[in-house]
Tab-separated table of C-alpha atoms and ligand atoms in Angstrom:
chain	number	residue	atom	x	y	z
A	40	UNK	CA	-7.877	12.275	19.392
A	41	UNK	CA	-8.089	12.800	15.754
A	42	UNK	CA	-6.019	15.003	13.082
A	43	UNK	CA	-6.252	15.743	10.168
A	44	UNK	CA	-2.629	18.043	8.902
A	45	UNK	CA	-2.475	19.697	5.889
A	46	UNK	CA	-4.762	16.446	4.047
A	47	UNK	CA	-5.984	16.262	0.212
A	48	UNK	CA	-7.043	14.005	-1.007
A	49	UNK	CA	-8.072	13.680	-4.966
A	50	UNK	CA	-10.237	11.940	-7.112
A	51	UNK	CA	-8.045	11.770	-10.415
A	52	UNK	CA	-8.158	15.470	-10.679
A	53	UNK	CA	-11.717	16.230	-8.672
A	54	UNK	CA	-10.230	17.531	-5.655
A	55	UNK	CA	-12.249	16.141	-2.437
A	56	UNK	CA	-10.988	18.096	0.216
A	57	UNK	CA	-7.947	19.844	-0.235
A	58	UNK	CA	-5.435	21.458	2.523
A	59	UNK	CA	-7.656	20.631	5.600
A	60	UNK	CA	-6.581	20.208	9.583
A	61	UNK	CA	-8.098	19.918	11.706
A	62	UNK	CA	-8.093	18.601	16.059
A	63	UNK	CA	-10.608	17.124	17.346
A	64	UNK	CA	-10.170	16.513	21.486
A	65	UNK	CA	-10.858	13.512	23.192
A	66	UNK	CA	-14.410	13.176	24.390
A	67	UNK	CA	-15.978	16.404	22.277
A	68	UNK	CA	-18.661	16.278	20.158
A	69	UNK	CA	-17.792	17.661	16.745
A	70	UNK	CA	-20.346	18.209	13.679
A	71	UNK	CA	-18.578	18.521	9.809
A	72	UNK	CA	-21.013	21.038	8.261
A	73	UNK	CA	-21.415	22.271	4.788
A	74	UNK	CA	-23.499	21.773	1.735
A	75	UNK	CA	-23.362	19.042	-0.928
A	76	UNK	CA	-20.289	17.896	-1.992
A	77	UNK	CA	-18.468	20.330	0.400
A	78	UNK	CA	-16.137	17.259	1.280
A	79	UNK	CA	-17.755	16.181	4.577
A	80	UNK	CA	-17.801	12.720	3.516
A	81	UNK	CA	-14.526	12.284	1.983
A	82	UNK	CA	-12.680	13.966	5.174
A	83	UNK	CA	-15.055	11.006	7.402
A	84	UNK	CA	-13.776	8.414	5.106
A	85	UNK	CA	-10.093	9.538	5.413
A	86	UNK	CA	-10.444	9.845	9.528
A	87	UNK	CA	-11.349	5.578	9.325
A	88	UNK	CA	-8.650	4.993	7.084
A	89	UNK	CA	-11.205	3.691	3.919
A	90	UNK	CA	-8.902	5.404	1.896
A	91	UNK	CA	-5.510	7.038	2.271
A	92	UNK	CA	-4.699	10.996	1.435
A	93	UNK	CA	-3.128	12.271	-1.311
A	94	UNK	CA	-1.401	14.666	0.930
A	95	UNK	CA	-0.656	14.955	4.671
A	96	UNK	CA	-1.362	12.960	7.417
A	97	UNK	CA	-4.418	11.402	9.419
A	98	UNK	CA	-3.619	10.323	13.021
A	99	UNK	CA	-5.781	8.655	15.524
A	100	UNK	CA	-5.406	8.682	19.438
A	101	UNK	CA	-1.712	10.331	18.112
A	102	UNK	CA	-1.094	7.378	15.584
A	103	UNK	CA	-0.401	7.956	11.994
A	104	UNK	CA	-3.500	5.996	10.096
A	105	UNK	CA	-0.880	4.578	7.455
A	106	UNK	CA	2.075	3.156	9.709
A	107	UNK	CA	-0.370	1.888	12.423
A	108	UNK	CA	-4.519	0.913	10.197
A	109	UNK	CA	-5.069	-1.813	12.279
A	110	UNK	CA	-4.333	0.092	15.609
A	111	UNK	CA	-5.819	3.409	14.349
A	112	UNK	CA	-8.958	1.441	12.573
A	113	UNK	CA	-9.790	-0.591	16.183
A	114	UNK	CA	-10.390	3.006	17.719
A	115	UNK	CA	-13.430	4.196	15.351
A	116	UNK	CA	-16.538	2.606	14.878
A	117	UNK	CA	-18.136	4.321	11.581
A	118	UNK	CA	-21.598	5.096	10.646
A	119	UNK	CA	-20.998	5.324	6.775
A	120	UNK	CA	-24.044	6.946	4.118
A	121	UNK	CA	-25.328	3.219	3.866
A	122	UNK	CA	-24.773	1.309	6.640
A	123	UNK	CA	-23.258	-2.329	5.439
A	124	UNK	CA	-26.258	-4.569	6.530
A	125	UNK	CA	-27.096	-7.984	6.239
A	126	UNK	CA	-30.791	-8.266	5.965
A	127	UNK	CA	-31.047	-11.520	5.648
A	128	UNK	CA	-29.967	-11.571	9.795
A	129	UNK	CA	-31.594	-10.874	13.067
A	130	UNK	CA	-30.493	-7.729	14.799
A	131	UNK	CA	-28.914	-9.959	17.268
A	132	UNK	CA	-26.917	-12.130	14.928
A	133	UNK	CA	-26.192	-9.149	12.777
A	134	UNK	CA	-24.639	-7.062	15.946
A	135	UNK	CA	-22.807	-10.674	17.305
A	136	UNK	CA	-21.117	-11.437	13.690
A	137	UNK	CA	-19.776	-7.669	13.700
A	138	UNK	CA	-18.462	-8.042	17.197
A	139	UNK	CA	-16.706	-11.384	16.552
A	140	UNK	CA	-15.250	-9.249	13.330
A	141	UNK	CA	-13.751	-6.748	15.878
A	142	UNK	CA	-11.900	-9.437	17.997
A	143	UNK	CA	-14.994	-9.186	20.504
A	144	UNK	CA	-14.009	-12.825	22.317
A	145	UNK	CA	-17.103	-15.527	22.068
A	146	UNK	CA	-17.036	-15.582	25.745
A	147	UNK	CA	-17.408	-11.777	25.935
A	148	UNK	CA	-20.295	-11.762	22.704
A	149	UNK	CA	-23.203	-12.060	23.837
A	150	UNK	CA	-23.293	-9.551	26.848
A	151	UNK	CA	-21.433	-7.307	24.494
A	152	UNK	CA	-24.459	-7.301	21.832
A	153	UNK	CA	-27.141	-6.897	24.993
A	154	UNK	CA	-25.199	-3.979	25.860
A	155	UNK	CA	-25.285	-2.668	22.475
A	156	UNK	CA	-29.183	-3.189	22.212
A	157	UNK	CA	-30.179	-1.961	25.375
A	158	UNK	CA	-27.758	1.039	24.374
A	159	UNK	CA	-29.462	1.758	21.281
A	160	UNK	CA	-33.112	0.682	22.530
A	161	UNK	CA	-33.846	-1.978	20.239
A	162	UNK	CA	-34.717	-4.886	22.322
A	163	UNK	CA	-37.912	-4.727	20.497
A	164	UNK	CA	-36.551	-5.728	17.392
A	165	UNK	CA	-33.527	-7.680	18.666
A	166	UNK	CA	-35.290	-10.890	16.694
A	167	UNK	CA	-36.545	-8.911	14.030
A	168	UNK	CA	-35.152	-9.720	10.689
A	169	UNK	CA	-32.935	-6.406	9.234
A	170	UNK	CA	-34.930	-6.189	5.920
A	171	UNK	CA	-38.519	-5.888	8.056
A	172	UNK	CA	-36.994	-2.870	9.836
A	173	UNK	CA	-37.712	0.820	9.524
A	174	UNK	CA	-35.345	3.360	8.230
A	175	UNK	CA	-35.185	4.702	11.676
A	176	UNK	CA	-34.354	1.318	13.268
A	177	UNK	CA	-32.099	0.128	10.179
A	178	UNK	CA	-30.353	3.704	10.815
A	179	UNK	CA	-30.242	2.518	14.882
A	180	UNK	CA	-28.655	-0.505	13.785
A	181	UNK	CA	-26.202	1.305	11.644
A	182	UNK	CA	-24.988	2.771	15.226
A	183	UNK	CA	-25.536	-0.068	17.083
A	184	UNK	CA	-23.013	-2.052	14.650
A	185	UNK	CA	-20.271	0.798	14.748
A	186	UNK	CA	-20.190	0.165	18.695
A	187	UNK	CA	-19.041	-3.279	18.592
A	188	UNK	CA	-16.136	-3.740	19.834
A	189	UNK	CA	-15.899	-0.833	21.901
A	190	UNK	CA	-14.315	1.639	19.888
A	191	UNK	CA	-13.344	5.477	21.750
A	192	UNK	CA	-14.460	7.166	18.487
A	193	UNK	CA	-17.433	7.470	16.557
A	194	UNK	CA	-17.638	8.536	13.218
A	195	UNK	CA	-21.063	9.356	11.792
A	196	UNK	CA	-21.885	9.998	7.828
A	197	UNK	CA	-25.577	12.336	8.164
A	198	UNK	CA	-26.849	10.030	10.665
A	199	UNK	CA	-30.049	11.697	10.611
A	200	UNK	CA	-30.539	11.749	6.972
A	201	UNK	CA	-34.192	10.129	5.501
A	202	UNK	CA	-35.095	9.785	9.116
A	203	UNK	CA	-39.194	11.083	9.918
A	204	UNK	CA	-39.177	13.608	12.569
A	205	UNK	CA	-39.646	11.306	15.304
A	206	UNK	CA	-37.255	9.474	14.410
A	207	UNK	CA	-34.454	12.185	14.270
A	208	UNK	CA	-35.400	12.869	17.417
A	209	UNK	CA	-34.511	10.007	18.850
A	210	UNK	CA	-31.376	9.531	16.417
A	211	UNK	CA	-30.384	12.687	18.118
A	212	UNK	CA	-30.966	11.322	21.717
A	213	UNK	CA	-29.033	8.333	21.093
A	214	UNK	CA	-25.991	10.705	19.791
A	215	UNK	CA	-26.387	12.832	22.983
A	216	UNK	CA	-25.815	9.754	25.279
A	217	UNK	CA	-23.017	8.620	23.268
A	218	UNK	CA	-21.511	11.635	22.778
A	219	UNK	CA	-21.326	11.349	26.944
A	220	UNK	CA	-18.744	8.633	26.534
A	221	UNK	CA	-17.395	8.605	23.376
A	222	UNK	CA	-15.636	11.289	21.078
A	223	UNK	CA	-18.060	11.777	18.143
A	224	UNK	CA	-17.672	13.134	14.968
A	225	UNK	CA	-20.390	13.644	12.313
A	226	UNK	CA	-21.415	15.181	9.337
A	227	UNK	CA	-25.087	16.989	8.838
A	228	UNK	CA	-26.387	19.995	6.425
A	229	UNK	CA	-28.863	20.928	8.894
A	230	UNK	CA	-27.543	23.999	11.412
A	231	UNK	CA	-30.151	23.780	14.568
A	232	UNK	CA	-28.716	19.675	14.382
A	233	UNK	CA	-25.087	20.551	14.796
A	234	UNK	CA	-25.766	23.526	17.261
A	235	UNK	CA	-27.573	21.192	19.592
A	236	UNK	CA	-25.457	18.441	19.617
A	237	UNK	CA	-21.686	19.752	19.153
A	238	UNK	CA	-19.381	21.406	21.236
A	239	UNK	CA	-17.481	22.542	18.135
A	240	UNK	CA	-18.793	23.012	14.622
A	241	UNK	CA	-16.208	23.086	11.317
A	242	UNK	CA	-17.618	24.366	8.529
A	243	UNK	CA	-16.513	22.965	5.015
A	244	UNK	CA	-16.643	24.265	1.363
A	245	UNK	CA	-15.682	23.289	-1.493
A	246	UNK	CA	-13.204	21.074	-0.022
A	247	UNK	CA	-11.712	23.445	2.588
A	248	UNK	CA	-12.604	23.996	5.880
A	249	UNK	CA	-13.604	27.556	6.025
A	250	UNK	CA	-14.114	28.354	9.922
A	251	UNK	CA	-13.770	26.322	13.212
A	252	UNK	CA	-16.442	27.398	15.474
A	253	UNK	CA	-16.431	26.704	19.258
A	254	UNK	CA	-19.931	26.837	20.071
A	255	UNK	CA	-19.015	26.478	23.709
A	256	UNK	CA	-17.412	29.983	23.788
A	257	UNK	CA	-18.552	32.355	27.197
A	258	UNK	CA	-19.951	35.476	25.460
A	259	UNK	CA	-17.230	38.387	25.186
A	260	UNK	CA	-17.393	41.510	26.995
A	261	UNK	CA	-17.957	43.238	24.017
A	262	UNK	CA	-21.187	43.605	21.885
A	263	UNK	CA	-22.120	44.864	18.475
A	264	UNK	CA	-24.761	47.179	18.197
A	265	UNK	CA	-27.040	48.544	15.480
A	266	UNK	CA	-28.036	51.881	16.268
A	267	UNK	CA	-30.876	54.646	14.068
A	268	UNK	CA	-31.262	57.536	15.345
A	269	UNK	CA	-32.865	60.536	13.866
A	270	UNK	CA	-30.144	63.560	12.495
A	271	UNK	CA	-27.004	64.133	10.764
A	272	UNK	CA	-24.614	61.257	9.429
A	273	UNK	CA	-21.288	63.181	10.057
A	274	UNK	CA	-22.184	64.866	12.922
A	275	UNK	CA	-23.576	61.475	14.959
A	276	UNK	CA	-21.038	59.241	13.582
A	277	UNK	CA	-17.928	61.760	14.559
A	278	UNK	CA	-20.038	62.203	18.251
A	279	UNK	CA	-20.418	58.268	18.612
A	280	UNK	CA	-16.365	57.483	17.886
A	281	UNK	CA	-16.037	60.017	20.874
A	282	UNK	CA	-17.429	57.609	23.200
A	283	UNK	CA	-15.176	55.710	25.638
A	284	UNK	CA	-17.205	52.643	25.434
A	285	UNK	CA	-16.953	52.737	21.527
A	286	UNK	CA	-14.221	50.895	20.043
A	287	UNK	CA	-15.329	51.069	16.509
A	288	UNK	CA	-18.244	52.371	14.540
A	289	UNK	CA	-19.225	52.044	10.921
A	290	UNK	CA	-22.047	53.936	9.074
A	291	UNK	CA	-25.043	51.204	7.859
A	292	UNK	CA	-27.696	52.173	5.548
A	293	UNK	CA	-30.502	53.645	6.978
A	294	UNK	CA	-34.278	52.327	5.542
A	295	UNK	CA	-35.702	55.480	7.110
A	296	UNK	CA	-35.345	59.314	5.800
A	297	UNK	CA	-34.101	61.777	7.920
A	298	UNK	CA	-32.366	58.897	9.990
A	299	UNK	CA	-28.652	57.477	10.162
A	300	UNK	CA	-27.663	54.005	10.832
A	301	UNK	CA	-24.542	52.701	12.753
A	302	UNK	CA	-23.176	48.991	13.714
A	303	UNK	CA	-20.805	49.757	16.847
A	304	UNK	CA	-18.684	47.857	18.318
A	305	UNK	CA	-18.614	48.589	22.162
A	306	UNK	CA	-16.965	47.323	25.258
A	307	UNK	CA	-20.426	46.042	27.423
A	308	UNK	CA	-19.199	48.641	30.045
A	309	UNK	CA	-16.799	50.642	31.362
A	310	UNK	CA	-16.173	53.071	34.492
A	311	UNK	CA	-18.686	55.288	32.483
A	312	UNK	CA	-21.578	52.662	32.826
A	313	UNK	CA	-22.951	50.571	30.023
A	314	UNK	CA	-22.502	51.256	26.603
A	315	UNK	CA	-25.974	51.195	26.077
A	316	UNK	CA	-26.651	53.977	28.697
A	317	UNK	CA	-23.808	56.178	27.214
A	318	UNK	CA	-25.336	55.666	23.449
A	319	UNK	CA	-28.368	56.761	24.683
A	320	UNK	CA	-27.469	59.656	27.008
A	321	UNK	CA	-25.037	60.676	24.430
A	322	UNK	CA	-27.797	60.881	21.623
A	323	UNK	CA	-30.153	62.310	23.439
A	324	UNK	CA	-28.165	65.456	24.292
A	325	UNK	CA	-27.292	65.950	20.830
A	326	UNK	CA	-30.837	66.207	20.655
A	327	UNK	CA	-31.040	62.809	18.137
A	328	UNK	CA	-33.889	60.585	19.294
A	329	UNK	CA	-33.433	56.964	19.290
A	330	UNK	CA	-35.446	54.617	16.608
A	331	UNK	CA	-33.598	51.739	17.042
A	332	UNK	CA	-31.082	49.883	18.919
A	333	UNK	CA	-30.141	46.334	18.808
A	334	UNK	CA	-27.800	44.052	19.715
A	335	UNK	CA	-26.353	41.963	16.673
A	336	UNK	CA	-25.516	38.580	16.940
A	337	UNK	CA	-23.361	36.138	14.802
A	338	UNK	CA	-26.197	33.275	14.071
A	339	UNK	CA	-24.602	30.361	13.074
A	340	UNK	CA	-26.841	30.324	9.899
A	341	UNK	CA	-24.926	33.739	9.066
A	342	UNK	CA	-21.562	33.042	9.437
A	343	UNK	CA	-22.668	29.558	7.470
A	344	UNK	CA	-24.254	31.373	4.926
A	345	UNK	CA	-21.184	34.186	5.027
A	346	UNK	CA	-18.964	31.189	4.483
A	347	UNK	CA	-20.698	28.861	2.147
B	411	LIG	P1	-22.889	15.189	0.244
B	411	LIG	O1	-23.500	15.995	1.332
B	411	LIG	O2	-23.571	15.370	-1.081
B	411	LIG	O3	-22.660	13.753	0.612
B	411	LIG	P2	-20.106	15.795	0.813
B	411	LIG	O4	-19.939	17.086	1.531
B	411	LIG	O5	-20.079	14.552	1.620
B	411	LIG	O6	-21.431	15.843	-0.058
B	411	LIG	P3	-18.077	14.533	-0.792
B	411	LIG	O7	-18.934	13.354	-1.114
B	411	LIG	O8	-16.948	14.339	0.136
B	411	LIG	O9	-18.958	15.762	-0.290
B	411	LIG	O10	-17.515	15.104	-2.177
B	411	LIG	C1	-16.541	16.150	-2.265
B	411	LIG	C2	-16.166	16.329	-3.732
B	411	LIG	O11	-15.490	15.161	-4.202
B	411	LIG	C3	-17.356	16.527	-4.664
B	411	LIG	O12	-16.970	17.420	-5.665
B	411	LIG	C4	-17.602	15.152	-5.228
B	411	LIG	O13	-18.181	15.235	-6.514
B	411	LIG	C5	-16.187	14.606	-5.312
B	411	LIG	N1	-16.159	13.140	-5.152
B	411	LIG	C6	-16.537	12.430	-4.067
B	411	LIG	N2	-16.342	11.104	-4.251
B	411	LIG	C7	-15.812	10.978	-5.510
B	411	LIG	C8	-15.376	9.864	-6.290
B	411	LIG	N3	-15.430	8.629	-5.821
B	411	LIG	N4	-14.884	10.133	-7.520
B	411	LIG	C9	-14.814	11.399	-7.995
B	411	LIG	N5	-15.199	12.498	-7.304
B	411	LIG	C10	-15.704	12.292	-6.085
């Protein structure tokens, strides 16, 4: 639904993001991460068409943004940093101007914006004047004015950004539900924010996108292990490569004297039983008790911090 091939695009000679692609699939979720000015906003702004690259191309429901903005531009609603307001309006008239703006017929309007406010809960404030509002309801609004007109796409600058807790809570509800219906794209520095809400998570820095992360993925039938066990280096670590279920092991340092520390990578089983069982009945024969074994897992805050 959206790529991004081979795009840079430069500020004079400040490079914004350079060399990026990028798919996103109809109807998935998708969360830009990285830390400040890792490019997350620039690559948004390029996906709406608010500025062209320097290099490459940007396509949209598999039409080049430059030959076809008006097509390409009709299929994203955006949820920039500031979200253009008028607060001198009502919610209502606010969310009724911006549909006319996207060809929304008057006929059509008004059950459009009802849609729209029952969508984003805020019949409460649906007379309220935009400049009374609270960040979190401003920031609803900001949403609520990238649906008009119905667009397939959402794009979303750190939706959640300046909101209180509560109120990211339900910012995150409402991109949940969209998400449901809608393929979503947005940007965020916070990890737990992107985990929950994205099927797929790119990670950006300093203007390239350093890993693509399906966090969908089944788990593998392989697992890494960190073992300590008490006795000789050499002698364990030539013992443990030995081991069908083994596929590759590496020395770690150990914090405890007298001990040696391994990170294995194992197949979870094999006609020989479970890895685990064969560490274990291995060790113990070579008379090398067991201090510690654990399984390691790839966090997304380490392969973020690995990355970033
Ligand atoms: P943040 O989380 O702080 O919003 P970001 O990941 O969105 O950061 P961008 O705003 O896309 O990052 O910025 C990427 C790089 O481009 C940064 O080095 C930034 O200083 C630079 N940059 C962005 N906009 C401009 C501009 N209008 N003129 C010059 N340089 C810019």
């Amino acid at each position: 639904m959206i790529e991004l091939e081979h795009v840079t695009k430069m500020y004079g000679s400040i490079p914004g993001i350079r060399d990026v692609s990028l798919h996103v699939p109809q109807g998935q979720t998708v969360g830009l991460l990285g830390r400040n000015g890792a490019g997350k906003t620039t690559a948004l702004n390029l996906m709406t068409g608010y500025f062209p690259p320097t290099e490459g191309k940007v396509r949209i429901g598999g039409k080049d943004m430059m030959a076809n903005p008006r097509e390409c531009k009709r299929m994203i609603g955006y949820l920039p940093e500031r979200p253009p307001l008028y607060d001198e309006m009502t919610v209502e008239e606010y969310l009724s101007f911006v549909s006319e703006l996207r060809e929304v017929t008057r006929k059509a309007n008004k059950e459009h914006v009802n849609e729209i406010i029952e969508l984003c809960t805020l019949k409460d404030v649906r007379k309220r004047v935009i400049s009374h509002l609270s960040k979190g309801y401003r920031q609803r609004v900001g949403i609520a004015q990238a649906l008009c007109g119905s667009p397939d796409v959402l794009i979303l600058d750190e939706p959640t950004v300046g909101l209180d807790p509560r109120q990211t809570v339900e910012m995150r509800e409402l991109i949940r539900k969209l998400g449901k219906d809608h393929t979503v794209v947005f940007s965020s520095h916070i990890l737990s924010e992107v985990q929950q809400l994205c099927s797929r998570v790119i990670i950006l820095n300093a203007g390239q996108l350093v890993q693509s992360i399906d966090l969908t993925e089944k788990p593998t039938d392989t697992l890494k292990l960190r073992v300590r066990a008490a006795g000789r280096k050499e002698a364990l670590l030539g013992a443990l490569q030995g081991l069908p279920c083994v596929l590759r092991a590496e020395t770690a340092a150990s914090p405890e004297a007298g001990t040696a520390e391994f990170l294995l990578t194992c197949r979870t089983a094999d006609e020989q039983g479970r890895a685990t069982d064969q560490i274990f009945r291995l060790l113990a024969g070579l008379n090398a008790p067991i201090r510690m074994m654990t399984e390691e897992k790839d966090t997304l805050e380490e392969i973020f911090l690995r990355n970033t």
